[in-house]
Coordinates of C-alpha atoms in Angstrom, one line a residue:
X36 CA 14.3 -67.5 51.3
X37 CA 16.1 -64.6 49.8
X38 CA 17.7 -65.2 46.3
X39 CA 21.1 -66.7 46.5
X40 CA 20.9 -67.5 50.2
X41 CA 22.1 -71.0 50.0
X42 CA 25.0 -70.0 47.8
X43 CA 26.0 -67.4 50.5
X44 CA 25.6 -70.0 53.2
X45 CA 27.8 -72.5 51.3
X46 CA 30.3 -69.7 50.7
X47 CA 30.5 -69.0 54.4
X48 CA 31.1 -72.7 55.0
X49 CA 34.0 -72.9 52.5
X50 CA 35.7 -71.4 54.8
X51 CA 43.3 -90.8 57.3
X52 CA 45.3 -92.6 58.9
X53 CA 47.6 -91.2 61.5
X54 CA 50.0 -93.3 63.6
X55 CA 53.2 -91.6 64.6
X56 CA 54.1 -90.3 61.1
X57 CA 51.4 -91.5 58.6
X58 CA 48.6 -89.1 57.9
X59 CA 45.7 -89.2 55.5
X60 CA 43.1 -86.4 54.9
X61 CA 40.4 -85.1 52.6
X62 CA 37.6 -87.5 53.4
X63 CA 39.6 -90.7 53.6
X64 CA 39.0 -93.1 56.5
X65 CA 41.4 -92.7 59.5
X66 CA 42.0 -95.5 62.0
X67 CA 43.3 -95.6 65.5
X68 CA 43.3 -98.0 68.4
X69 CA 43.7 -95.5 71.3
X70 CA 41.9 -92.4 70.0
X71 CA 40.3 -90.8 67.0
X72 CA 39.4 -87.3 65.9
X73 CA 37.8 -85.6 62.9
X74 CA 37.8 -81.8 62.4
X75 CA 37.6 -79.3 59.5
X76 CA 41.2 -78.3 59.8
X77 CA 44.5 -80.3 59.9
X78 CA 46.0 -78.1 62.6
X79 CA 43.0 -78.6 64.9
X80 CA 43.2 -82.3 64.4
X81 CA 46.9 -82.1 65.2
X82 CA 46.1 -80.3 68.4
X83 CA 43.8 -83.2 69.4
X84 CA 46.4 -85.8 68.6
X85 CA 49.0 -83.8 70.5
X86 CA 46.7 -83.8 73.5
X87 CA 46.1 -87.5 73.4
X88 CA 49.9 -88.0 73.3
X89 CA 50.3 -85.8 76.4
X90 CA 47.9 -88.0 78.4
X91 CA 44.6 -86.3 77.6
X92 CA 41.4 -88.1 77.0
X93 CA 38.7 -87.5 74.3
X94 CA 37.3 -84.6 76.2
X95 CA 40.7 -82.9 76.4
X96 CA 41.3 -83.6 72.7
X97 CA 37.9 -82.1 71.8
X98 CA 38.6 -78.9 73.8
X99 CA 42.1 -78.5 72.4
X100 CA 40.8 -79.0 68.8
X101 CA 37.9 -76.5 69.4
X102 CA 40.2 -73.9 70.8
X103 CA 42.6 -74.3 67.8
X104 CA 39.7 -74.1 65.4
X105 CA 38.9 -70.7 67.0
X106 CA 42.3 -69.6 65.5
X107 CA 42.6 -71.4 62.2
X108 CA 38.9 -71.5 61.4
X109 CA 38.0 -68.4 63.2
X110 CA 35.4 -67.3 60.7
X111 CA 33.2 -70.2 61.9
X112 CA 33.9 -70.5 65.7
X113 CA 36.0 -69.1 68.5
X114 CA 36.2 -67.6 71.9
X115 CA 33.6 -65.0 71.0
X116 CA 31.0 -67.6 70.1
X117 CA 29.1 -70.5 71.7
X118 CA 29.0 -74.3 71.6
X119 CA 27.2 -77.5 72.6
X120 CA 29.3 -80.4 73.9
X121 CA 27.7 -83.9 74.1
X122 CA 29.8 -86.4 76.0
X123 CA 29.5 -90.1 76.7
X124 CA 31.8 -91.1 79.5
X125 CA 33.6 -94.4 80.0
X126 CA 31.2 -95.3 82.8
X127 CA 28.2 -95.1 80.5
X128 CA 26.9 -91.8 81.7
X129 CA 26.2 -88.7 79.5
X130 CA 26.8 -85.0 79.8
X131 CA 25.2 -82.3 77.7
X132 CA 27.1 -79.0 78.2
X133 CA 25.2 -75.9 77.0
X134 CA 27.6 -73.1 76.1
X135 CA 25.1 -71.2 74.0
X136 CA 25.3 -67.4 73.9
X137 CA 22.8 -65.4 75.9
X138 CA 21.0 -62.1 75.1
X139 CA 22.2 -59.0 77.0
X140 CA 20.3 -58.0 80.1
X141 CA 19.0 -54.9 78.4
X142 CA 17.9 -56.7 75.2
X143 CA 14.3 -56.1 74.3
X144 CA 11.6 -58.0 72.4
X145 CA 11.5 -55.5 69.5
X146 CA 15.1 -54.3 69.5
X147 CA 15.6 -55.0 65.7
X148 CA 12.3 -53.3 64.7
X149 CA 11.6 -49.7 63.6
X150 CA 8.0 -48.7 63.4
X151 CA 7.0 -52.3 63.5
X152 CA 9.3 -53.4 60.6
X153 CA 12.5 -55.4 60.8
X154 CA 15.6 -53.3 60.2
X155 CA 17.7 -55.3 57.7
X156 CA 21.2 -56.3 58.8
X157 CA 20.8 -54.9 62.4
X158 CA 20.9 -58.4 63.9
X159 CA 23.7 -59.6 61.7
X160 CA 26.4 -56.9 61.7
X161 CA 27.7 -54.6 64.4
X162 CA 27.4 -54.2 68.2
X163 CA 23.7 -55.1 68.6
X164 CA 24.1 -58.5 67.0
X165 CA 26.3 -60.0 69.6
X166 CA 25.2 -62.2 72.5
X167 CA 27.3 -63.1 75.6
X168 CA 29.9 -65.7 74.5
X169 CA 29.6 -69.1 76.1
X170 CA 32.1 -71.4 74.4
X171 CA 35.1 -70.7 76.7
X172 CA 33.0 -71.4 79.8
X173 CA 31.7 -74.7 78.3
X174 CA 35.3 -75.8 77.3
X175 CA 36.5 -75.0 80.9
X176 CA 33.6 -76.9 82.4
X177 CA 34.2 -79.9 80.3
X178 CA 37.9 -80.0 81.0
X179 CA 37.5 -79.5 84.8
X180 CA 34.8 -82.1 85.2
X181 CA 35.6 -84.7 82.6
X182 CA 39.2 -84.1 81.3
X183 CA 42.6 -85.0 82.6
X184 CA 44.4 -81.8 81.5
X185 CA 43.9 -78.1 82.6
X186 CA 42.4 -75.5 80.3
X187 CA 45.7 -73.7 80.5
X188 CA 47.5 -76.7 79.0
X189 CA 44.7 -77.1 76.3
X190 CA 45.1 -73.5 75.2
X191 CA 48.8 -73.7 74.5
X192 CA 48.5 -75.2 71.0
X193 CA 46.0 -72.5 70.0
X194 CA 48.2 -69.8 71.4
X195 CA 51.3 -71.1 69.6
X196 CA 49.4 -71.3 66.3
X197 CA 48.0 -67.8 66.6
X198 CA 51.5 -66.4 67.4
X199 CA 53.4 -68.3 64.8
X200 CA 50.7 -67.9 62.1
X201 CA 49.1 -70.4 59.9
X202 CA 48.7 -70.8 56.1
X203 CA 45.3 -69.4 55.0
X204 CA 43.3 -72.2 53.2
X205 CA 40.8 -71.8 50.5
X206 CA 37.8 -71.7 52.8
X207 CA 39.3 -69.0 55.0
X208 CA 40.3 -66.9 52.1
X209 CA 36.9 -67.2 50.4
X210 CA 35.2 -66.1 53.6
X211 CA 37.6 -63.2 54.0
X212 CA 36.9 -62.1 50.4
X213 CA 33.1 -62.4 50.9
X214 CA 33.2 -60.4 54.2
X215 CA 36.0 -57.9 53.6
X216 CA 33.7 -54.9 53.3
X217 CA 32.0 -55.6 56.6
X218 CA 35.2 -56.4 58.4
X219 CA 36.6 -53.1 57.1
X220 CA 33.9 -51.2 59.0
X221 CA 35.6 -51.9 62.3
X222 CA 39.2 -50.8 63.2
X223 CA 40.3 -53.9 65.1
X224 CA 38.6 -56.3 62.6
X225 CA 40.3 -54.6 59.7
X226 CA 43.7 -54.7 61.5
X227 CA 43.3 -58.4 62.3
X228 CA 42.0 -59.8 59.0
X229 CA 42.9 -57.4 56.2
X230 CA 46.1 -56.2 54.8
X231 CA 47.1 -52.5 55.4
X232 CA 45.7 -51.6 51.9
X233 CA 42.4 -53.3 52.8
X234 CA 42.8 -56.4 50.7
X235 CA 42.0 -59.8 52.3
X236 CA 44.7 -62.4 52.8
X237 CA 44.9 -65.0 50.0
X238 CA 45.1 -68.8 49.9
X239 CA 48.6 -69.9 50.8
X240 CA 49.6 -66.7 52.6
X241 CA 50.7 -66.7 56.3
X242 CA 48.3 -65.0 58.7
X243 CA 49.4 -64.2 62.2
X244 CA 47.0 -63.2 65.0
X245 CA 49.2 -61.8 67.8
X246 CA 46.4 -60.2 69.7
X247 CA 44.5 -63.5 69.8
X248 CA 47.7 -65.3 70.9
X249 CA 48.0 -62.8 73.8
X250 CA 44.4 -63.5 74.8
X251 CA 45.0 -67.2 74.8
X252 CA 48.0 -66.8 77.1
X253 CA 46.1 -64.4 79.3
X254 CA 43.3 -66.9 79.8
X255 CA 45.8 -69.7 80.4
X256 CA 47.4 -67.6 83.2
X257 CA 44.3 -65.9 84.6
X258 CA 41.5 -68.4 83.9
X259 CA 37.9 -67.7 83.2
X260 CA 37.9 -64.6 85.4
X261 CA 40.2 -62.8 83.0
X262 CA 37.6 -63.4 80.2
X263 CA 34.3 -63.1 82.1
X264 CA 35.1 -60.7 84.9
X265 CA 38.4 -59.0 84.0
X266 CA 40.2 -57.3 81.1
X267 CA 38.3 -59.0 78.3
X268 CA 34.8 -58.2 79.7
X269 CA 35.9 -54.6 80.4
X270 CA 37.3 -54.1 77.0
X271 CA 34.2 -55.5 75.4
X272 CA 31.8 -53.4 77.6
X273 CA 33.8 -50.2 76.9
X274 CA 33.7 -50.7 73.2
X275 CA 30.0 -51.5 73.3
X276 CA 29.2 -48.4 75.3
X277 CA 31.1 -46.2 72.8
X278 CA 29.4 -47.9 69.7
X279 CA 25.8 -48.3 70.7
X280 CA 26.0 -52.0 71.9
X281 CA 24.3 -53.6 74.8
X282 CA 26.8 -56.0 76.3
X283 CA 28.1 -55.0 79.7
X284 CA 30.6 -56.3 82.2
X285 CA 27.7 -57.5 84.3
X286 CA 26.4 -59.6 81.3
X287 CA 29.7 -61.4 81.2
X288 CA 29.9 -61.9 84.9
X289 CA 26.5 -63.3 85.0
X290 CA 27.1 -65.9 82.3
X291 CA 26.7 -69.5 83.4
X292 CA 27.1 -72.8 81.6
X293 CA 24.0 -75.0 81.7
X294 CA 24.0 -78.8 82.0
X295 CA 21.0 -80.5 80.4
X296 CA 19.5 -83.9 80.0
X297 CA 20.2 -85.3 76.5
X298 CA 17.3 -86.2 74.1
X299 CA 17.1 -90.0 73.6
X300 CA 15.3 -92.1 71.1
X301 CA 15.8 -95.4 69.2
X302 CA 16.1 -96.1 65.5
X303 CA 16.0 -99.6 64.2
X304 CA 17.6 -101.1 67.4
X305 CA 20.1 -98.3 67.8
X306 CA 20.1 -95.7 70.6
X307 CA 20.2 -92.1 69.4
X308 CA 21.4 -89.5 71.9
X309 CA 21.1 -85.8 70.9
X310 CA 21.3 -82.4 72.4
X311 CA 18.2 -80.9 74.0
X312 CA 16.7 -77.4 73.6
X313 CA 17.8 -74.6 73.1
X314 CA 19.2 -76.9 70.4
X315 CA 16.5 -77.9 68.0
X316 CA 18.8 -80.5 66.6
X317 CA 18.3 -83.3 69.1
X318 CA 14.6 -83.0 69.1
X319 CA 14.2 -82.9 65.3
X320 CA 16.9 -85.5 64.5
X321 CA 14.9 -87.8 66.8
X322 CA 11.6 -86.7 65.2
X323 CA 12.7 -87.3 61.6
X324 CA 14.2 -90.7 62.4
X325 CA 11.1 -91.7 64.3
X326 CA 9.0 -90.8 61.2
X327 CA 11.4 -92.7 58.9
X328 CA 11.3 -95.8 61.0
X329 CA 7.8 -96.4 59.5
X330 CA 9.4 -96.8 56.0
X331 CA 11.7 -99.4 54.6
X332 CA 14.5 -97.1 53.5
X333 CA 16.9 -99.9 52.8
X334 CA 14.6 -101.4 50.2
X335 CA 14.4 -98.0 48.5
X336 CA 18.2 -97.7 48.1
X337 CA 20.4 -94.6 48.8
X338 CA 19.8 -91.6 46.4
X339 CA 16.7 -93.1 44.9
X340 CA 13.7 -90.9 44.2
X341 CA 11.6 -92.8 46.8
X342 CA 14.3 -92.4 49.4
X343 CA 14.8 -88.7 48.9
X344 CA 11.1 -88.0 48.7
X345 CA 10.2 -89.8 52.0
X346 CA 13.2 -88.3 53.9
X347 CA 12.4 -84.8 52.6
X348 CA 8.8 -85.1 53.6
X349 CA 9.8 -86.1 57.1
X350 CA 12.2 -83.1 57.3
X351 CA 9.4 -80.8 56.2
X352 CA 7.1 -82.0 59.0
X353 CA 9.8 -81.6 61.6
X354 CA 10.8 -78.1 60.5
X355 CA 7.2 -76.9 60.6
X356 CA 7.1 -78.0 64.3
X357 CA 10.5 -76.3 64.9
X358 CA 9.2 -73.0 63.7
X359 CA 6.4 -73.0 66.2
X360 CA 7.4 -75.0 69.3
X361 CA 11.2 -74.6 69.8
X362 CA 12.9 -72.1 72.0
X363 CA 15.0 -71.8 75.2
X364 CA 13.3 -74.2 77.7
X365 CA 14.2 -71.9 80.6
X366 CA 11.7 -69.4 79.1
X367 CA 9.1 -71.4 77.1
X368 CA 7.4 -74.8 77.1
X369 CA 9.0 -77.1 74.6
X370 CA 7.0 -80.4 74.2
X371 CA 8.8 -83.6 74.9
X372 CA 6.2 -85.3 72.7
X373 CA 7.8 -84.0 69.5
X374 CA 10.2 -86.9 69.8
X375 CA 7.6 -89.5 70.7
X376 CA 7.1 -92.6 68.6
X377 CA 3.3 -92.3 68.6
X378 CA 3.4 -88.8 67.3
X379 CA 5.8 -89.9 64.6
X380 CA 3.4 -92.6 63.5
X381 CA 0.6 -90.0 63.2
X382 CA 2.9 -87.8 61.0
X383 CA 4.1 -90.7 58.9
X384 CA 0.6 -91.6 57.9
X385 CA 0.2 -88.3 56.1
X386 CA 3.2 -88.9 53.8
X387 CA 2.2 -90.0 50.3
X388 CA 4.8 -91.9 48.3
X389 CA 3.7 -90.4 45.0
X390 CA 3.2 -86.8 45.8
X391 CA 4.8 -84.0 47.9
X392 CA 2.3 -83.0 50.6
X393 CA 1.5 -79.4 51.5
X394 CA 2.2 -78.7 55.2
X395 CA 0.1 -75.7 56.2
X396 CA 1.2 -75.5 59.8
X397 CA 2.8 -77.2 62.8
X398 CA 1.5 -80.4 64.4
X399 CA 0.6 -80.8 68.1
X400 CA 2.0 -83.8 70.0
X401 CA 0.2 -85.2 73.0
X402 CA 0.9 -83.3 76.2
X403 CA 2.2 -80.3 74.3
X404 CA 1.5 -77.9 77.1
X405 CA 2.3 -80.2 80.1
X406 CA 5.0 -82.7 79.2
X407 CA 7.8 -80.2 78.4
X408 CA 11.6 -80.0 78.6
X409 CA 13.3 -78.7 81.8
X410 CA 13.8 -75.2 81.8
X411 CA 28.7 -71.0 60.1
X412 CA 29.6 -73.2 62.6
X413 CA 32.0 -76.1 62.9
X414 CA 31.7 -79.7 64.3
X415 CA 34.3 -82.1 65.6
X416 CA 34.1 -85.6 67.0
X417 CA 36.5 -87.5 69.2
X418 CA 36.7 -90.8 71.0
X419 CA 39.2 -92.7 73.1
X420 CA 40.1 -96.2 74.3
X421 CA 38.6 -95.6 77.8
X422 CA 35.1 -95.3 76.3
X423 CA 34.9 -91.5 76.3
X424 CA 33.1 -90.1 73.2
X425 CA 32.5 -86.5 72.3
X426 CA 30.4 -84.7 69.7
X427 CA 31.0 -80.9 69.8
X428 CA 29.5 -78.2 67.6
X429 CA 30.7 -74.6 67.9
X430 CA 29.8 -71.4 66.1
X431 CA 29.9 -67.6 65.9
X432 CA 26.8 -67.9 63.6
X433 CA 27.5 -66.4 60.2
X434 CA 31.1 -66.0 58.9
X435 CA 33.1 -63.8 61.3
X436 CA 30.0 -63.3 63.4
X437 CA 29.0 -59.7 63.8
X438 CA 32.3 -58.7 62.1
X439 CA 33.5 -57.0 65.3
X440 CA 36.9 -57.9 66.8
X441 CA 37.2 -56.5 70.4
X442 CA 40.2 -54.1 70.2
X443 CA 43.4 -55.5 71.6
X444 CA 42.1 -59.1 72.0
X445 CA 41.8 -60.6 68.5
X446 CA 38.4 -62.1 69.5
X447 CA 35.6 -62.1 66.9
X448 CA 32.2 -61.6 68.5
X449 CA 29.2 -63.7 67.4
X450 CA 26.0 -62.4 65.8
X451 CA 23.9 -65.0 67.5
X452 CA 21.1 -62.5 68.2
X453 CA 20.0 -63.2 64.6
X454 CA 19.1 -66.7 65.7
X455 CA 16.2 -65.3 67.7
X456 CA 12.9 -64.7 66.1
X457 CA 13.1 -60.9 65.7
X458 CA 9.5 -60.8 64.7
X459 CA 7.0 -63.7 64.3
X460 CA 7.0 -64.8 60.7
X461 CA 10.2 -63.0 59.8
X462 CA 13.1 -65.0 58.4
X463 CA 16.6 -65.0 59.7
X464 CA 19.8 -65.2 57.7
X465 CA 19.2 -68.9 57.0
X466 CA 15.6 -68.3 55.9
X467 CA 14.2 -69.9 59.1
X468 CA 10.8 -68.7 60.4
X469 CA 10.3 -68.4 64.1
X470 CA 7.5 -67.7 66.5
X471 CA 7.1 -66.3 70.1
X472 CA 8.8 -69.3 71.6
X473 CA 12.1 -68.0 70.2
X474 CA 11.5 -64.3 70.7
X475 CA 14.2 -62.1 72.3
X476 CA 14.3 -61.8 76.1
X477 CA 17.1 -60.7 78.5
X478 CA 19.4 -63.6 79.4
X479 CA 17.6 -66.0 76.9
X480 CA 19.5 -68.4 74.7
X481 CA 18.5 -68.3 71.0
X482 CA 17.4 -71.4 69.3
X483 CA 20.1 -73.4 67.5
X484 CA 20.2 -76.1 64.8
X485 CA 23.4 -77.5 66.1
X486 CA 23.0 -81.3 66.4
X487 CA 25.9 -83.1 68.1
X488 CA 24.7 -86.7 68.2
X489 CA 26.0 -90.0 69.6
X490 CA 24.7 -93.4 68.3
X491 CA 25.0 -96.6 70.4
X492 CA 24.2 -100.2 69.8
X493 CA 23.5 -102.4 72.9
X494 CA 24.8 -99.5 75.0
X495 CA 28.1 -99.2 73.3
X496 CA 29.0 -96.1 71.2
X497 CA 29.3 -96.7 67.5
X498 CA 29.2 -93.2 66.0
X499 CA 29.8 -89.6 67.0
X500 CA 28.5 -87.2 64.3
X501 CA 27.5 -83.6 63.7
X502 CA 27.6 -80.9 61.1
X503 CA 28.0 -77.2 60.2
X504 CA 25.6 -75.3 57.9
X505 CA 22.8 -73.6 59.7
X506 CA 19.5 -75.5 59.4
X507 CA 21.1 -78.0 57.1
X508 CA 22.9 -79.3 60.2
X509 CA 19.8 -81.3 61.2
X510 CA 19.4 -82.8 57.7
X511 CA 23.1 -83.7 57.4
X512 CA 23.1 -85.4 60.7
X513 CA 20.1 -87.4 59.9
X514 CA 21.5 -88.5 56.5
X515 CA 24.8 -89.6 58.1
X516 CA 22.9 -91.7 60.6
X517 CA 20.7 -93.2 57.9
X518 CA 23.8 -94.0 55.8
X519 CA 25.4 -95.7 58.8
X520 CA 22.4 -97.7 60.1
X521 CA 20.2 -98.3 57.0
X522 CA 22.9 -98.8 54.4
X523 CA 25.8 -100.0 56.5
X524 CA 28.3 -97.4 55.3
X525 CA 31.5 -96.5 57.0
X526 CA 32.1 -92.8 57.9
X527 CA 33.9 -92.1 54.6
X528 CA 31.1 -93.4 52.5
X529 CA 28.3 -91.9 54.6
X530 CA 29.9 -88.4 54.4
X531 CA 30.5 -88.7 50.6
X532 CA 26.9 -89.2 49.7
X533 CA 25.1 -86.3 48.0
X534 CA 22.9 -84.4 50.4
X535 CA 19.5 -82.8 50.3
X536 CA 17.5 -80.6 52.7
X537 CA 14.0 -79.3 53.3
X538 CA 13.1 -76.8 56.0
X539 CA 9.3 -76.4 55.4
X540 CA 9.6 -72.7 54.5
X541 CA 10.4 -71.9 51.8
X542 CA 8.8 -74.9 50.2
X543 CA 11.8 -76.0 48.2
X544 CA 13.9 -79.2 48.2
X545 CA 17.6 -78.2 48.1
X546 CA 19.7 -80.8 46.4
X547 CA 23.5 -81.2 46.0
X548 CA 25.2 -82.1 42.7
X549 CA 25.7 -85.8 42.4
X550 CA 22.1 -86.8 42.5
X551 CA 21.1 -88.4 39.1
X552 CA 19.1 -86.3 36.7
X553 CA 16.4 -88.9 36.3
X554 CA 15.9 -89.0 40.1
X555 CA 15.6 -85.2 40.1
X556 CA 13.0 -85.3 37.3
X557 CA 11.0 -87.9 39.2
X558 CA 11.1 -85.7 42.3
X559 CA 9.8 -82.7 40.3
X560 CA 6.9 -84.9 39.0
X561 CA 6.0 -85.6 42.6
X562 CA 5.6 -81.9 43.2
X563 CA 8.9 -80.9 44.7
X564 CA 10.3 -77.5 43.7
X565 CA 14.1 -78.1 43.5
X566 CA 17.0 -75.8 44.2
X567 CA 20.3 -77.1 43.0
X568 CA 23.5 -76.2 44.9
X569 CA 27.1 -77.4 44.7
X570 CA 27.6 -78.1 48.3
X571 CA 25.3 -78.4 51.4
X572 CA 27.2 -78.0 54.6
X573 CA 30.1 -80.0 56.3
X574 CA 29.8 -83.1 58.4
X575 CA 32.4 -84.8 60.6
X576 CA 32.1 -88.4 62.0
X577 CA 34.1 -90.9 64.0
X578 CA 32.9 -94.5 64.7
X579 CA 33.8 -97.8 66.2
X580 CA 35.8 -99.9 63.8
X581 CA 33.6 -102.6 62.3
X582 CA 36.2 -105.2 63.1
X583 CA 35.5 -104.6 66.8
X584 CA 38.9 -103.1 67.7
X585 CA 39.7 -99.4 67.6
X586 CA 38.1 -96.6 65.7
X587 CA 37.4 -95.3 62.2
X588 CA 36.8 -91.6 61.3
X589 CA 36.4 -89.3 58.3
X590 CA 36.4 -85.7 57.5
X591 CA 33.9 -84.4 55.1
X592 CA 35.4 -84.5 51.6
X593 CA 33.8 -81.1 50.9
X594 CA 36.5 -79.4 53.0
X595 CA 40.3 -79.6 53.5
X596 CA 39.9 -81.1 57.0
X597 CA 41.5 -84.1 58.5
X598 CA 40.6 -87.2 60.5
X599 CA 43.4 -88.9 62.4
X600 CA 43.8 -91.8 64.7
X601 CA 46.3 -92.5 67.5

């Protein structure tokens, strides 16, 4: 991994109780009897509560919150990006809605190479970095099939917020400052997010996004066709044609949401339901938990050297498999056996308690070729009294995506093309290594680490969780689940625990502040190479109230978000 990578990732991420008039935020537990929500921004949480009060359910609340996050947290997600929605309905059925971006029809396997070498930055900044956005199509699909309110109604809060403006928080201002140079390269981006003199907006200042407000109103009036087959698609295609990009109006018109079968496993008597490929999250959250089921974590204690060592070794094994096997199941064979209990037992036997093990390459589960799946980021969780639960993770990839705002629309385009493996063995922005399974192909969806996850006990939902932070999403989600199940923590306590992450390559254990120095020294003695960081991603979680009535939820204390109940 490049020097300072995790500090840049964390910088890009810097981006209670509510009942009528009482609100708590900043990581404190929120309670509600009719509904619950946790997001990274108070205004997005307010949008969800407003939606509940207008007769919407948890699906409507999630969509309204996600659309509002695209305004107030637009450096992390928005209409120009993608998302995964994992839904558990009141009748006990599940829906996994894939709104991941797709590669343009004219994208090529080697489009980011020159004379066989990767061209630095080409997949991150500018027109070639953008894929076809899928978030809006996914939100519309979710609202039409599972919600009570129309997409038009759910857009109103976002439109109002963009028009009236919002106070820039520390996370947004930090991201603006870090990306001001790149945003200044493009006229519409500079006009939307920088002052006339080129300086970024500061914490506490009011930022208005009138073009984005007009776009929200236009979609509310014209529906998906305005975005995918009308003015927005034409505006994007025209800009791309003039600036060397590949996206065309046909790419937009051909975009389709995919519905997929969730990944399911069990962990210590709980049912774990995750998102399937092209998410790597569901597969590897399941794989890591399956490995850990062979160890008595509760006896080790949270934040002990034994605990961190065993979990990190399990992460390492899973990420080695991720690098080789994972990709879009519509294009490549992704083995179901990666999440099998028997495979996890084989992997667990290789973990030594006293020493970090070298992992030379990926493993091979049974049936790897035949038993396969069917062909800067933000997370929010909601639930309602009718038994609807939602885990939604959305993204434009790195902060402000490819830094391009489509002129006249206020929409920031993603740089999701960087999530493909641009060359076998080459690393992406997050230091992840990929293989041919995740190579670029027209219409293909790049591999993602987004891990929206639902946890059930005896068939009843008890937790909705997910995270933001590139590959650390998988680690954060696993740790939140372990905190809840193994150590009996409520959402507030689970999210407050210091975190750690290992992604196989580079061979380093990334640890947050808050882990005791004697524990860190012990880990180093076992052979772990440590990388200390201040913060490692952002997690949101809502759960069933332990009392058996209503809900509890918490926002990650690392950000100025809000959990609220109704």
